[in-house]
PDB file of N, CA and C in Angstrom:
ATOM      1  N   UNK M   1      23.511  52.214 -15.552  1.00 67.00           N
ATOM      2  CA  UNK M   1      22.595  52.909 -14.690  1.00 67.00           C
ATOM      3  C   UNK M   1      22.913  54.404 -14.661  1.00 67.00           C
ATOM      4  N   UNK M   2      24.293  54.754 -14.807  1.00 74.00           N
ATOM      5  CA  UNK M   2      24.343  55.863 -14.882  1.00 74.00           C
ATOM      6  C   UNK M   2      24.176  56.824 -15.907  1.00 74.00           C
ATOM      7  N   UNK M   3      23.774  56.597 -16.774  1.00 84.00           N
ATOM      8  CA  UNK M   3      23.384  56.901 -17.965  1.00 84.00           C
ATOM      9  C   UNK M   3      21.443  57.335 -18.041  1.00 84.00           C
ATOM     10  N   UNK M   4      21.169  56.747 -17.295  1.00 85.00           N
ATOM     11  CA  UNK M   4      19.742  56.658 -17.554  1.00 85.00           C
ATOM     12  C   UNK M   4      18.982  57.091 -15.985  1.00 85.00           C
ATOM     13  N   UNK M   5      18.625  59.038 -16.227  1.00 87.00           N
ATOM     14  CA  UNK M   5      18.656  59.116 -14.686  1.00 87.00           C
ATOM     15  C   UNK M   5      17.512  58.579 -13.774  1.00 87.00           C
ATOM     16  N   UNK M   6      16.044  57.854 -14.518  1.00 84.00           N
ATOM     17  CA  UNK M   6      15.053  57.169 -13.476  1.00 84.00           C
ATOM     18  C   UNK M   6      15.873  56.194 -12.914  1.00 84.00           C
ATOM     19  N   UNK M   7      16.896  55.288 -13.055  1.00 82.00           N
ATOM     20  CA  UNK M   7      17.272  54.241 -12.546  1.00 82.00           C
ATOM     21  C   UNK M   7      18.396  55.230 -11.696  1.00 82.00           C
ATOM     22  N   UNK M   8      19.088  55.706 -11.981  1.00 84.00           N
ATOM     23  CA  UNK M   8      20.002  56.364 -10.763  1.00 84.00           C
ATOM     24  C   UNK M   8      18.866  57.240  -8.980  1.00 84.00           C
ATOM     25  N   UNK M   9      18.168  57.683 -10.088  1.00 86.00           N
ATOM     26  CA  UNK M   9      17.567  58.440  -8.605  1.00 86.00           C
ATOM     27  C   UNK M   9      16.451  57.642  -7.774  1.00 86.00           C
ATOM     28  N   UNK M  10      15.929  57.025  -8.266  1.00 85.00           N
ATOM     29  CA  UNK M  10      14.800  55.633  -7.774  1.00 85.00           C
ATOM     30  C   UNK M  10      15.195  54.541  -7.696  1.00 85.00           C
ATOM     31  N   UNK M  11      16.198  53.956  -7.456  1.00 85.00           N
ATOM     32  CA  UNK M  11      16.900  52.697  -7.174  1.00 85.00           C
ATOM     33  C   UNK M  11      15.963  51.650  -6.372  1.00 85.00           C
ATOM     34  N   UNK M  12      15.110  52.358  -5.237  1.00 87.00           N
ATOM     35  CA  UNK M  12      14.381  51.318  -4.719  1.00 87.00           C
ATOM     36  C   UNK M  12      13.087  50.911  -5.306  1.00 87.00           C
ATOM     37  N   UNK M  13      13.119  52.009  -5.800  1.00 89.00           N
ATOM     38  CA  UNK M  13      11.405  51.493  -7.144  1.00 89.00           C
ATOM     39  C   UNK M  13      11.704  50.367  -7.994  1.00 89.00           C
ATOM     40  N   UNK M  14      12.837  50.377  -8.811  1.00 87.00           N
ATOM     41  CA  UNK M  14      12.992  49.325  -9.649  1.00 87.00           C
ATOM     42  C   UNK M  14      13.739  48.304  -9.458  1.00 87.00           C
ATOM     43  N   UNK M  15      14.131  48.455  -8.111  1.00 88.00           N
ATOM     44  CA  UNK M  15      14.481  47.423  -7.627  1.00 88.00           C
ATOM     45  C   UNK M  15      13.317  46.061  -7.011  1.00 88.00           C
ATOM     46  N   UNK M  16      12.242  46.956  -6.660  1.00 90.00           N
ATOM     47  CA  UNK M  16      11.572  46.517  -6.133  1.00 90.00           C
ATOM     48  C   UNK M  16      10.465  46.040  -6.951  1.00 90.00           C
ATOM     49  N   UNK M  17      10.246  46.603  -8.501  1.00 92.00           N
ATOM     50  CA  UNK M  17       9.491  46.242  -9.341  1.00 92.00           C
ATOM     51  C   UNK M  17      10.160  44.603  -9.967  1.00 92.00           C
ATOM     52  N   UNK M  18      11.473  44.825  -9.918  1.00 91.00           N
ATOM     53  CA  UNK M  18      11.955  43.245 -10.502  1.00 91.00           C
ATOM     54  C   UNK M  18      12.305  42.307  -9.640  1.00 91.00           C
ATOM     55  N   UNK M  19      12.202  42.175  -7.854  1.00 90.00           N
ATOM     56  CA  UNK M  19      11.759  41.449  -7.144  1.00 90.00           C
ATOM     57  C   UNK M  19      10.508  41.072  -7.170  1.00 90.00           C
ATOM     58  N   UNK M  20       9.966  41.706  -7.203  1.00 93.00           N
ATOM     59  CA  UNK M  20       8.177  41.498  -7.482  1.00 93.00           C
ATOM     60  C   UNK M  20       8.102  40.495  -8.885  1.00 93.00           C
ATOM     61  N   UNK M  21       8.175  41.498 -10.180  1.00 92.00           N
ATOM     62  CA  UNK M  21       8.162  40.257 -11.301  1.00 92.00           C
ATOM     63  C   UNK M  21       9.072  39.199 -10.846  1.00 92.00           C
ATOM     64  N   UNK M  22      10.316  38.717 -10.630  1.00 91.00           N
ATOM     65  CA  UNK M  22      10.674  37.502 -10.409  1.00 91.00           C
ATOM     66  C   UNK M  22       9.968  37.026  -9.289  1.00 91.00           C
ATOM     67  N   UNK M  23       9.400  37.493  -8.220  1.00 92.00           N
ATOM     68  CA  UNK M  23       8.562  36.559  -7.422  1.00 92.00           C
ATOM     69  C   UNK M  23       6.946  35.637  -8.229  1.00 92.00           C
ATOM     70  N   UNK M  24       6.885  36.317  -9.180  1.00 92.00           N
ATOM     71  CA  UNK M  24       5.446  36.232  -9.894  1.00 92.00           C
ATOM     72  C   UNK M  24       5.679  34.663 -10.766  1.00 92.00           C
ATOM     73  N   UNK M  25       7.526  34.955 -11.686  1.00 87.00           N
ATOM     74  CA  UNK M  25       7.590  33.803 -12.280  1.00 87.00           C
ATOM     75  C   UNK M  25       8.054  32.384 -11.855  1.00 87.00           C
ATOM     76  N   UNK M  26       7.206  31.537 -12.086  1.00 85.00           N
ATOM     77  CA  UNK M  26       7.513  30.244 -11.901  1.00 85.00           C
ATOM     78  C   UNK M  26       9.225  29.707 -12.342  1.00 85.00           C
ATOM     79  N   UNK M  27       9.855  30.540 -13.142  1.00 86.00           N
ATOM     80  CA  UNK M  27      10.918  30.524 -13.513  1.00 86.00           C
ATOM     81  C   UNK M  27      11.948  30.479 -12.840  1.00 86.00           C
ATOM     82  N   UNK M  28      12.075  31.134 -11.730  1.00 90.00           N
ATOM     83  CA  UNK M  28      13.319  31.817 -10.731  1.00 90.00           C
ATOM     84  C   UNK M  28      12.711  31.524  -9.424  1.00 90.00           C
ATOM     85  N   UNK M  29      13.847  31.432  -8.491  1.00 92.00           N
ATOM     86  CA  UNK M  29      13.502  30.901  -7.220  1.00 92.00           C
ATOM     87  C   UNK M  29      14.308  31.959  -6.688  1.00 92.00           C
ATOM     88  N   UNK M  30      13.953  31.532  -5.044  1.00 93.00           N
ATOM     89  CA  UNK M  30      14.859  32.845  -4.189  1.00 93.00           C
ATOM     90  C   UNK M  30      15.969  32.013  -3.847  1.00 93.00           C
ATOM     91  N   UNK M  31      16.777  31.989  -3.374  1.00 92.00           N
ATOM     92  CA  UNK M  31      18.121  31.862  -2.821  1.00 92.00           C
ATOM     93  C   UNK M  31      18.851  32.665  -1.708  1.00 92.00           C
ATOM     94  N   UNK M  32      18.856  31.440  -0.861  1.00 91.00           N
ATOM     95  CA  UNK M  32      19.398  32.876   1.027  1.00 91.00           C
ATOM     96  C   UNK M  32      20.449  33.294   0.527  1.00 91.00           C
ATOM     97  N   UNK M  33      21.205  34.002   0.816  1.00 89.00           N
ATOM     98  CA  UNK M  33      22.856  34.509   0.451  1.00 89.00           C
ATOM     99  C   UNK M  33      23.295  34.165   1.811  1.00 89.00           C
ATOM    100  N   UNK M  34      24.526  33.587   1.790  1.00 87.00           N
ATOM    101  CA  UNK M  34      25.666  32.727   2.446  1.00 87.00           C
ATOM    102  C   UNK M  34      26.096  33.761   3.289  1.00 87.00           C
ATOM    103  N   UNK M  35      25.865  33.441   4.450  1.00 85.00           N
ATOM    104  CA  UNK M  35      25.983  34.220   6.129  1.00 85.00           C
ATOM    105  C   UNK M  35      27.397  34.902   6.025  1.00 85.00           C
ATOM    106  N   UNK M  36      28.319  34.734   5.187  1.00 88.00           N
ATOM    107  CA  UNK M  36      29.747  35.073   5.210  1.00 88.00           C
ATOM    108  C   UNK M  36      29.663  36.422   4.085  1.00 88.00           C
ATOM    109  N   UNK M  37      29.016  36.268   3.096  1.00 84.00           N
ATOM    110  CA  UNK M  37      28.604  37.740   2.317  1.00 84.00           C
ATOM    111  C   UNK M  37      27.904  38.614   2.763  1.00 84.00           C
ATOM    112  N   UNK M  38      28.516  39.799   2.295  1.00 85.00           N
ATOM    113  CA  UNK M  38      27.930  41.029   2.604  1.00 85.00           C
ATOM    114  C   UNK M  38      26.726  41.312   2.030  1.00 85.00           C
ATOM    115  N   UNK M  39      26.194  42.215   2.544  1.00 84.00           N
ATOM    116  CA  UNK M  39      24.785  42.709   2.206  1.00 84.00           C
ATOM    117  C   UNK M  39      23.354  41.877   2.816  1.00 84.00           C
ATOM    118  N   UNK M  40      22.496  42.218   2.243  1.00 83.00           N
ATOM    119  CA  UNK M  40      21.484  41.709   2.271  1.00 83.00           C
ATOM    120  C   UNK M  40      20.396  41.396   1.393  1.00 83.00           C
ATOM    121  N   UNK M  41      19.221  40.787   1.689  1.00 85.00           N
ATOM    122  CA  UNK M  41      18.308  40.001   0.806  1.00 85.00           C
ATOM    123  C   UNK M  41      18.724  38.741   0.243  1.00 85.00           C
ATOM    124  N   UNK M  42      18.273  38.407  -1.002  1.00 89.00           N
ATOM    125  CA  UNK M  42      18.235  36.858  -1.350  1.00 89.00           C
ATOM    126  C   UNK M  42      19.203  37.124  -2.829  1.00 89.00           C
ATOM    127  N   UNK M  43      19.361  36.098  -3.454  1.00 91.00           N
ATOM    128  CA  UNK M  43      19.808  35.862  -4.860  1.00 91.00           C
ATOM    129  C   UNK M  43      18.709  35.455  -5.627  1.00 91.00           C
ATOM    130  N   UNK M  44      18.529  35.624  -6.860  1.00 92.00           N
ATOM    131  CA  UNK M  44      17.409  34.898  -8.128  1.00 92.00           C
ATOM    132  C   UNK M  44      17.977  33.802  -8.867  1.00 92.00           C
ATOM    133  N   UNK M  45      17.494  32.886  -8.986  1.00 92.00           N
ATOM    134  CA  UNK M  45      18.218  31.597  -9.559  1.00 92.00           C
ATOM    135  C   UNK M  45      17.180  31.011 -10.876  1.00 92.00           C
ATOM    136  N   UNK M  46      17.613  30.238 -11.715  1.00 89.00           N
ATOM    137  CA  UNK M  46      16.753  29.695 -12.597  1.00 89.00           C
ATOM    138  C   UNK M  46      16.095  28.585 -11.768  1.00 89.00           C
ATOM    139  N   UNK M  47      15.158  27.816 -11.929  1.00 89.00           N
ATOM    140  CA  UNK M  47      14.493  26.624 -11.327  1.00 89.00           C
ATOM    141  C   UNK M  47      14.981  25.829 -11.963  1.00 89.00           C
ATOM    142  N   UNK M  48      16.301  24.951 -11.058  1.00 88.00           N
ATOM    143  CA  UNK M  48      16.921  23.524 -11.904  1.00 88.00           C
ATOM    144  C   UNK M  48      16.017  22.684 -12.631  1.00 88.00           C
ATOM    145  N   UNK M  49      14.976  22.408 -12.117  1.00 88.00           N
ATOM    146  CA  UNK M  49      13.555  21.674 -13.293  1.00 88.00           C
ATOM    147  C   UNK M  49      13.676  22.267 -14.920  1.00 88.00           C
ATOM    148  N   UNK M  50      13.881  23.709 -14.705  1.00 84.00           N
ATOM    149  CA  UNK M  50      13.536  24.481 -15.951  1.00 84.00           C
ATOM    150  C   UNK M  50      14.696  24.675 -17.091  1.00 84.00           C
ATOM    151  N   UNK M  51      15.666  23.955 -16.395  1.00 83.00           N
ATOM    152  CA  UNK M  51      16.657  24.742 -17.282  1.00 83.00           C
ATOM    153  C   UNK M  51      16.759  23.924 -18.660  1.00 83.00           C
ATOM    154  N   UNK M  52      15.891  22.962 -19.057  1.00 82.00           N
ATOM    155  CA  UNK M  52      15.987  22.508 -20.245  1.00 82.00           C
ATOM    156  C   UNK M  52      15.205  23.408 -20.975  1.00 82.00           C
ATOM    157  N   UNK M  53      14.342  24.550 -20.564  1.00 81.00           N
ATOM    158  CA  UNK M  53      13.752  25.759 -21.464  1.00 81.00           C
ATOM    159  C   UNK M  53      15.062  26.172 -22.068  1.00 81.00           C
ATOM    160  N   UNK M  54      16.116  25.895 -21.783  1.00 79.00           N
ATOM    161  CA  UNK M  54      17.129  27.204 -22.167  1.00 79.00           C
ATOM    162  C   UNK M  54      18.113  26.326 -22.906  1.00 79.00           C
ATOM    163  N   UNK M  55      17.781  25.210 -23.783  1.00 78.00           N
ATOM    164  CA  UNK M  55      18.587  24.855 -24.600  1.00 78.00           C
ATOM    165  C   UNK M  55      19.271  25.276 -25.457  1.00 78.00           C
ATOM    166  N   UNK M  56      20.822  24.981 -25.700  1.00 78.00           N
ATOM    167  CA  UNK M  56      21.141  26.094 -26.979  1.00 78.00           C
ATOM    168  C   UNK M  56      21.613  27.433 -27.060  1.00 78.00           C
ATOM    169  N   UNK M  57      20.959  28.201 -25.814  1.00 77.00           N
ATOM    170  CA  UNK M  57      21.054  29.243 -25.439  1.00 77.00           C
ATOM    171  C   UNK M  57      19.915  29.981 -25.545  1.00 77.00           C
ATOM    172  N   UNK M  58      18.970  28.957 -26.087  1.00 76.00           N
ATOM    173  CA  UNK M  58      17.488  29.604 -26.760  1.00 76.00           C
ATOM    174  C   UNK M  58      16.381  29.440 -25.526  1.00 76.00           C
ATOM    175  N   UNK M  59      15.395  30.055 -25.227  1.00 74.00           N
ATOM    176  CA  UNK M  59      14.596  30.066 -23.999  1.00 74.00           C
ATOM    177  C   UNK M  59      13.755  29.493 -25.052  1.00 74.00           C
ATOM    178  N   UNK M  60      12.937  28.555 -24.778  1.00 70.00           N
ATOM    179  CA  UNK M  60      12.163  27.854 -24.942  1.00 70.00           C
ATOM    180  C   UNK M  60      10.528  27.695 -24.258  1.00 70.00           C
ATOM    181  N   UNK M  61      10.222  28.836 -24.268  1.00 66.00           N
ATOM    182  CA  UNK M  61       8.726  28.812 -23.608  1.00 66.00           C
ATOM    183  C   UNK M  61       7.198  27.825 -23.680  1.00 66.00           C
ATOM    184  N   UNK M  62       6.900  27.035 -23.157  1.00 63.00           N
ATOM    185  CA  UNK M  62       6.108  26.240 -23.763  1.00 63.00           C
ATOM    186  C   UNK M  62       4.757  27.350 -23.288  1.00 63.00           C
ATOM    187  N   UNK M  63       3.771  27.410 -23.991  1.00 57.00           N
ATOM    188  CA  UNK M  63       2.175  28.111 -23.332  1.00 57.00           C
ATOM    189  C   UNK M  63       1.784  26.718 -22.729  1.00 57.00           C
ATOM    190  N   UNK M  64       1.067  28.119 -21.501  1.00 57.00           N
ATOM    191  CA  UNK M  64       0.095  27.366 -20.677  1.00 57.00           C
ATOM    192  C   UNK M  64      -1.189  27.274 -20.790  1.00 57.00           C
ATOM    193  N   UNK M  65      -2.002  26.042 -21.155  1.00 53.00           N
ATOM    194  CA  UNK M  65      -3.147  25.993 -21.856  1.00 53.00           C
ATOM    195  C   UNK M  65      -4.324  26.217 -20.409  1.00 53.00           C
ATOM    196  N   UNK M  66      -5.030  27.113 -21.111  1.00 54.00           N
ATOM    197  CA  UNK M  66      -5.977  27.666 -19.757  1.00 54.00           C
ATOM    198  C   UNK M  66      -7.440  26.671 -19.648  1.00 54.00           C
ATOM    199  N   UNK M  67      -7.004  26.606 -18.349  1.00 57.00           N
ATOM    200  CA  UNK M  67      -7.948  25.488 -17.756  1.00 57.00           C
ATOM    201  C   UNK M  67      -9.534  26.083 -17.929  1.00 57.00           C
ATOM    202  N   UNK M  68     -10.731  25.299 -18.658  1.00 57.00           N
ATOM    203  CA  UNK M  68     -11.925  25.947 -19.047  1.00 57.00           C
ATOM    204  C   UNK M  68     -12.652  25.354 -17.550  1.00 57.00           C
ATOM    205  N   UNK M  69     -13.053  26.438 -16.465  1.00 53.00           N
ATOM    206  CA  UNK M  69     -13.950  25.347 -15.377  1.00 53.00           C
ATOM    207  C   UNK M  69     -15.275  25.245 -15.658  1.00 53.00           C
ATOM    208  N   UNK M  70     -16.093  24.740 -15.620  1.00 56.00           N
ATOM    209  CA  UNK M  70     -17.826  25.510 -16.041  1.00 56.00           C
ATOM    210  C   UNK M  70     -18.304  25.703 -14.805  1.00 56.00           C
ATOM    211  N   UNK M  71     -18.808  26.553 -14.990  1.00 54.00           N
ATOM    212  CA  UNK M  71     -19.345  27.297 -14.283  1.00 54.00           C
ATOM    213  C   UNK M  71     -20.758  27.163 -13.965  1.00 54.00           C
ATOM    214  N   UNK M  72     -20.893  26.808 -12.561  1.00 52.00           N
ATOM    215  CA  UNK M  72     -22.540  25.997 -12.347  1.00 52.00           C
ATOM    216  C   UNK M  72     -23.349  27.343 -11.668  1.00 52.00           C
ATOM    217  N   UNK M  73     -24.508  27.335 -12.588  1.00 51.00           N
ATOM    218  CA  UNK M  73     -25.267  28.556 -11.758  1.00 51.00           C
ATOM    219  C   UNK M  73     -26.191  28.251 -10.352  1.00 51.00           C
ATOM    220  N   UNK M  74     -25.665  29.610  -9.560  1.00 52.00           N
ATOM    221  CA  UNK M  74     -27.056  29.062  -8.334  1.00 52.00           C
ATOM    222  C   UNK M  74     -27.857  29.256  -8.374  1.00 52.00           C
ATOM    223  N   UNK M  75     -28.426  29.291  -9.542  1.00 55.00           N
ATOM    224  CA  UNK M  75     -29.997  29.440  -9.504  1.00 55.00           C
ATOM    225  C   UNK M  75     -30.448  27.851  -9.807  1.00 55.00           C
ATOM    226  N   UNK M  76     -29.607  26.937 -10.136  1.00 54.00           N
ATOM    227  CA  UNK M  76     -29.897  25.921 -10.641  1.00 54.00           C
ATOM    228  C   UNK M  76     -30.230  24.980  -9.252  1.00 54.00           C
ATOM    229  N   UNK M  77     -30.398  25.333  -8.312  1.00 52.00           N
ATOM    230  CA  UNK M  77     -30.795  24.258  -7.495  1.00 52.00           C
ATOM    231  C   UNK M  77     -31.907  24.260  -6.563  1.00 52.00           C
ATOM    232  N   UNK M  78     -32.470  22.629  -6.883  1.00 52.00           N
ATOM    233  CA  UNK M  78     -34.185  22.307  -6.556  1.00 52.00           C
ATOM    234  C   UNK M  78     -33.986  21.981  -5.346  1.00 52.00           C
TER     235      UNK M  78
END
């Protein structure tokens, strides 16, 4: 971080940009942090369901096939 001065002087911007993406992925969960540690906020965890994506050491992404809905027009009704 210290090397790279947007991350030294904006700490709460990008901090707050990769709470946000990990809230987005189905991947990572929140986690309270243990009343006896310092600080605050949560921890990021993998989703125990998921961790067979990460066989090997290899992430394993399956795609998500997008649901087609049809789409009924309102003009269509007598």
């Amino acid at each position: 971080m210290d090397h790279y001065s947007y991350y030294r002087e904006n700490q709460a911007e990008w901090k707050n940009s990769i709470r946000h993406n990990l809230s987005l992925n189905e991947f990572f969960v929140k986690v309270a942090r243990d009343d006896k540690q310092p600080g605050k906020g949560c921890y990021w965890m993998l989703h125990s369901d998921l961790y067979y994506m990460f066989e090997n050491g290899s992430f394993l992404r399956r795609h998500r096939r997008r649901r087609r809905f049809k789409q009924e027009s309102s003009n269509n009704h007598h």
